[in-house]
């Protein structure tokens, strides 16, 4: 496993979320034994299965698209939801968080990639989204930052420009709307193929899967 090398190569102020989708419990335990505690899954059912089977001091991150009717299953324990892209989803997470007497940390997923992936808030809708968000009392939610993905491409320049764009959106929103809120501090970007570029562009949280297991 290349996990140890990757863990040791990351700057201290960048958090690794080890993406464990499709990996067995045995494989995940090897990461756990290396000290990894932040783990990410993109599907609710798989996340629930692994939550059941693995040690309870793992902090689970939901990184894939989340349907509103599934929020209730993860609300009791989820550490962070990276993929928030609608106000109706925000309301549902808030409701379930309050039911569980929790505050759930979330990130807004922003779509900058040129691919036809369906999810994420469009950059030109982001400010309006945040304004609406701030108008609503949300006792059960802590908005911690932004998540995004670059286009899957061998063109490093394009990837770099997309991460730069995400960083600019993050800074703009932080400065304009969360200037006095020190907890708007997470920029989740970077996967196996591009996390080094993402870190150069200011990522504070990388979501790495396949490269860990090589
Ligand atoms: C699968 C996945 C990752 C990790 O991808 P790798 O290329 O395996 O590192 C990161 N983020 C999201 C949203 C994913 O679905």
Coordinates of C-alpha atoms and ligand atoms in Angstrom, one line a residue:
X1 CA 0.0 0.0 0.0
X2 CA 1.2 3.4 -0.9
X3 CA -0.9 4.9 1.9
X4 CA 2.0 5.4 4.3
X5 CA 4.1 7.3 1.7
X6 CA 1.2 9.6 0.8
X7 CA 0.3 10.3 4.4
X8 CA 3.8 11.2 5.2
X9 CA 4.1 13.5 2.1
X10 CA 1.1 15.6 3.0
X11 CA 1.6 19.0 4.6
X12 CA 0.6 19.1 8.3
X13 CA -2.3 21.5 7.7
X14 CA -3.9 19.4 5.0
X15 CA -6.4 16.8 6.2
X16 CA -6.5 13.5 4.5
X17 CA -9.9 12.0 3.9
X18 CA -9.2 8.4 2.9
X19 CA -11.8 7.4 0.3
X20 CA -12.8 3.8 1.1
X21 CA -15.6 3.2 -1.4
X22 CA -15.6 -0.4 -2.8
X23 CA -12.8 -1.3 -0.3
X24 CA -13.2 -4.2 2.1
X25 CA -13.3 -3.8 5.9
X26 CA -9.9 -5.6 6.1
X27 CA -8.3 -3.1 3.7
X28 CA -9.8 -0.2 5.6
X29 CA -8.4 -1.5 8.9
X30 CA -4.9 -1.3 7.4
X31 CA -5.4 2.4 6.9
X32 CA -6.8 2.7 10.4
X33 CA -3.7 1.0 11.7
X34 CA -1.6 3.7 10.0
X35 CA -3.5 6.2 12.1
X36 CA -6.1 7.4 9.5
X37 CA -9.4 8.4 11.2
X38 CA -11.1 10.5 8.5
X39 CA -12.8 8.2 6.0
X40 CA -15.0 9.1 3.0
X41 CA -17.7 7.2 1.2
X42 CA -19.9 8.3 -1.6
X43 CA -23.0 6.1 -1.1
X44 CA -25.2 6.0 2.0
X45 CA -25.8 2.2 2.1
X46 CA -22.1 1.4 1.9
X47 CA -21.3 4.0 4.5
X48 CA -23.8 2.5 6.9
X49 CA -22.4 -1.0 6.4
X50 CA -18.9 0.2 7.1
X51 CA -19.9 2.4 10.0
X52 CA -21.4 -0.7 11.6
X53 CA -18.4 -2.9 11.1
X54 CA -15.5 -0.6 11.8
X55 CA -14.2 1.1 15.0
X56 CA -16.4 3.9 16.3
X57 CA -13.6 6.5 16.5
X58 CA -13.6 6.8 12.7
X59 CA -14.9 10.1 11.4
X60 CA -17.1 9.4 8.4
X61 CA -17.4 11.9 5.5
X62 CA -20.2 11.6 2.9
X63 CA -18.6 12.8 -0.3
X64 CA -21.1 11.7 -2.9
X65 CA -24.6 12.9 -3.9
X66 CA -27.1 12.7 -1.1
X67 CA -30.8 12.3 -1.5
X68 CA -33.0 14.0 1.0
X69 CA -34.8 10.8 2.0
X70 CA -31.4 9.2 3.1
X71 CA -30.3 12.0 5.4
X72 CA -32.0 10.5 8.4
X73 CA -29.8 7.4 8.2
X74 CA -26.5 9.2 8.5
X75 CA -27.5 12.2 10.7
X76 CA -26.8 10.4 14.0
X77 CA -23.1 10.0 13.3
X78 CA -21.8 11.6 10.1
X79 CA -18.8 13.9 10.7
X80 CA -19.1 16.0 7.5
X81 CA -21.3 16.2 4.4
X82 CA -19.2 17.4 1.4
X83 CA -21.8 17.3 -1.3
X84 CA -24.5 19.8 -0.3
X85 CA -25.9 21.5 -3.4
X86 CA -29.5 22.5 -2.7
X87 CA -31.3 24.5 -0.1
X88 CA -33.9 21.7 0.3
X89 CA -31.1 19.4 1.3
X90 CA -29.8 21.9 3.7
X91 CA -33.2 22.1 5.4
X92 CA -33.4 18.3 5.6
X93 CA -30.0 18.0 7.2
X94 CA -30.8 20.7 9.6
X95 CA -34.1 19.0 10.6
X96 CA -32.4 15.6 11.2
X97 CA -29.4 17.2 13.0
X98 CA -31.8 18.8 15.5
X99 CA -33.6 15.6 16.0
X100 CA -30.3 14.0 16.9
X101 CA -29.3 17.0 19.1
X102 CA -26.3 17.5 16.8
X103 CA -24.7 20.2 14.7
X104 CA -23.6 18.7 11.4
X105 CA -20.7 20.2 9.5
X106 CA -21.3 20.7 5.8
X107 CA -19.5 21.9 2.7
X108 CA -21.1 23.4 -0.4
X109 CA -20.3 21.4 -3.5
X110 CA -19.4 23.9 -6.3
X111 CA -19.3 22.7 -9.9
X112 CA -16.3 24.1 -11.9
X113 CA -15.4 21.0 -13.9
X114 CA -16.3 21.1 -17.6
X115 CA -17.7 17.6 -17.5
X116 CA -21.4 16.8 -17.7
X117 CA -21.5 15.8 -14.1
X118 CA -24.9 16.7 -12.7
X119 CA -24.1 17.8 -9.2
X120 CA -22.9 21.0 -7.6
X121 CA -23.9 24.6 -7.3
X122 CA -23.0 26.6 -10.4
X123 CA -20.4 29.4 -9.7
X124 CA -22.8 32.1 -10.8
X125 CA -25.4 30.8 -8.4
X126 CA -23.1 30.5 -5.4
X127 CA -23.5 33.9 -3.9
X128 CA -27.3 33.8 -4.1
X129 CA -27.2 30.4 -2.5
X130 CA -25.1 31.7 0.4
X131 CA -27.4 34.7 0.9
X132 CA -30.4 32.4 1.1
X133 CA -28.5 30.1 3.4
X134 CA -27.7 33.0 5.8
X135 CA -31.3 34.2 5.9
X136 CA -32.5 30.9 7.3
X137 CA -32.0 30.0 10.9
X138 CA -30.1 26.7 10.9
X139 CA -29.4 25.5 14.4
X140 CA -28.3 22.1 13.2
X141 CA -25.8 23.1 10.6
X142 CA -22.3 24.4 10.6
X143 CA -21.2 25.6 7.1
X144 CA -17.5 24.9 7.1
X145 CA -16.5 25.6 3.5
X146 CA -16.5 24.4 -0.1
X147 CA -15.9 21.2 -2.0
X148 CA -15.1 20.8 -5.6
X149 CA -13.7 18.5 -8.3
X150 CA -11.6 19.3 -11.3
X151 CA -12.2 17.9 -14.7
X152 CA -10.7 14.4 -15.1
X153 CA -8.0 15.4 -17.5
X154 CA -4.4 14.9 -18.3
X155 CA -4.2 18.6 -18.9
X156 CA -2.6 19.8 -15.7
X157 CA -3.1 23.4 -16.8
X158 CA -6.8 23.0 -17.0
X159 CA -6.9 21.2 -13.6
X160 CA -4.8 23.9 -12.1
X161 CA -7.1 26.6 -13.4
X162 CA -10.2 24.9 -12.0
X163 CA -8.6 24.5 -8.5
X164 CA -7.6 28.2 -8.7
X165 CA -11.2 29.0 -9.5
X166 CA -12.5 27.0 -6.5
X167 CA -10.0 28.8 -4.3
X168 CA -11.2 32.1 -5.5
X169 CA -14.8 31.2 -4.8
X170 CA -13.8 30.0 -1.4
X171 CA -12.0 33.3 -0.6
X172 CA -14.8 35.5 -2.0
X173 CA -17.5 33.7 0.0
X174 CA -15.3 33.7 3.2
X175 CA -14.4 37.4 2.9
X176 CA -17.9 38.6 2.0
X177 CA -20.1 36.4 4.1
X178 CA -18.1 34.7 6.8
X179 CA -15.5 37.2 7.6
X180 CA -16.1 37.1 11.3
X181 CA -16.7 33.3 11.3
X182 CA -13.5 31.5 11.8
X183 CA -15.1 28.1 11.2
X184 CA -15.6 28.7 7.4
X185 CA -12.1 27.2 6.9
X186 CA -12.3 24.1 4.7
X187 CA -11.6 23.8 1.0
X188 CA -12.0 20.2 0.1
X189 CA -10.4 19.6 -3.3
X190 CA -7.9 17.1 -4.7
X191 CA -8.2 13.3 -5.5
X192 CA -5.6 10.7 -6.4
X193 CA -4.7 12.1 -9.7
X194 CA -4.6 15.8 -8.8
X195 CA -4.2 16.3 -5.1
X196 CA -0.7 17.8 -5.4
X197 CA -2.0 20.5 -7.7
X198 CA -4.9 21.1 -5.4
X199 CA -2.6 21.5 -2.4
X200 CA -0.6 24.1 -4.3
X201 CA -3.8 26.0 -4.9
X202 CA -4.8 26.1 -1.3
X203 CA -6.7 22.8 -0.6
X204 CA -7.1 22.1 3.1
X205 CA -8.7 18.7 2.7
X206 CA -7.9 16.1 0.1
X207 CA -10.1 13.1 -0.7
X208 CA -7.8 10.4 -1.9
X209 CA -8.9 6.9 -2.8
X210 CA -7.3 4.7 -5.4
X211 CA -3.7 6.0 -5.0
X212 CA -3.7 4.8 -1.3
X213 CA -4.1 1.2 -2.2
X214 CA -1.5 0.8 -5.0
Ligands
LIG1 C1 -14.1 8.4 -5.5 C2 -14.0 9.8 -5.1 C3 -12.8 10.4 -4.7 C4 -11.5 9.7 -4.7 O1 -11.1 9.4 -6.0 P1 -9.7 8.7 -6.3 O2 -9.5 9.0 -7.7 O3 -9.9 7.2 -6.1 O4 -8.7 9.2 -5.4 C5 -12.8 11.7 -4.3 N1 -14.0 12.5 -4.2 C6 -15.1 11.9 -4.6 C7 -16.4 12.8 -4.6 C8 -15.2 10.6 -5.0 O5 -16.4 10.1 -5.4

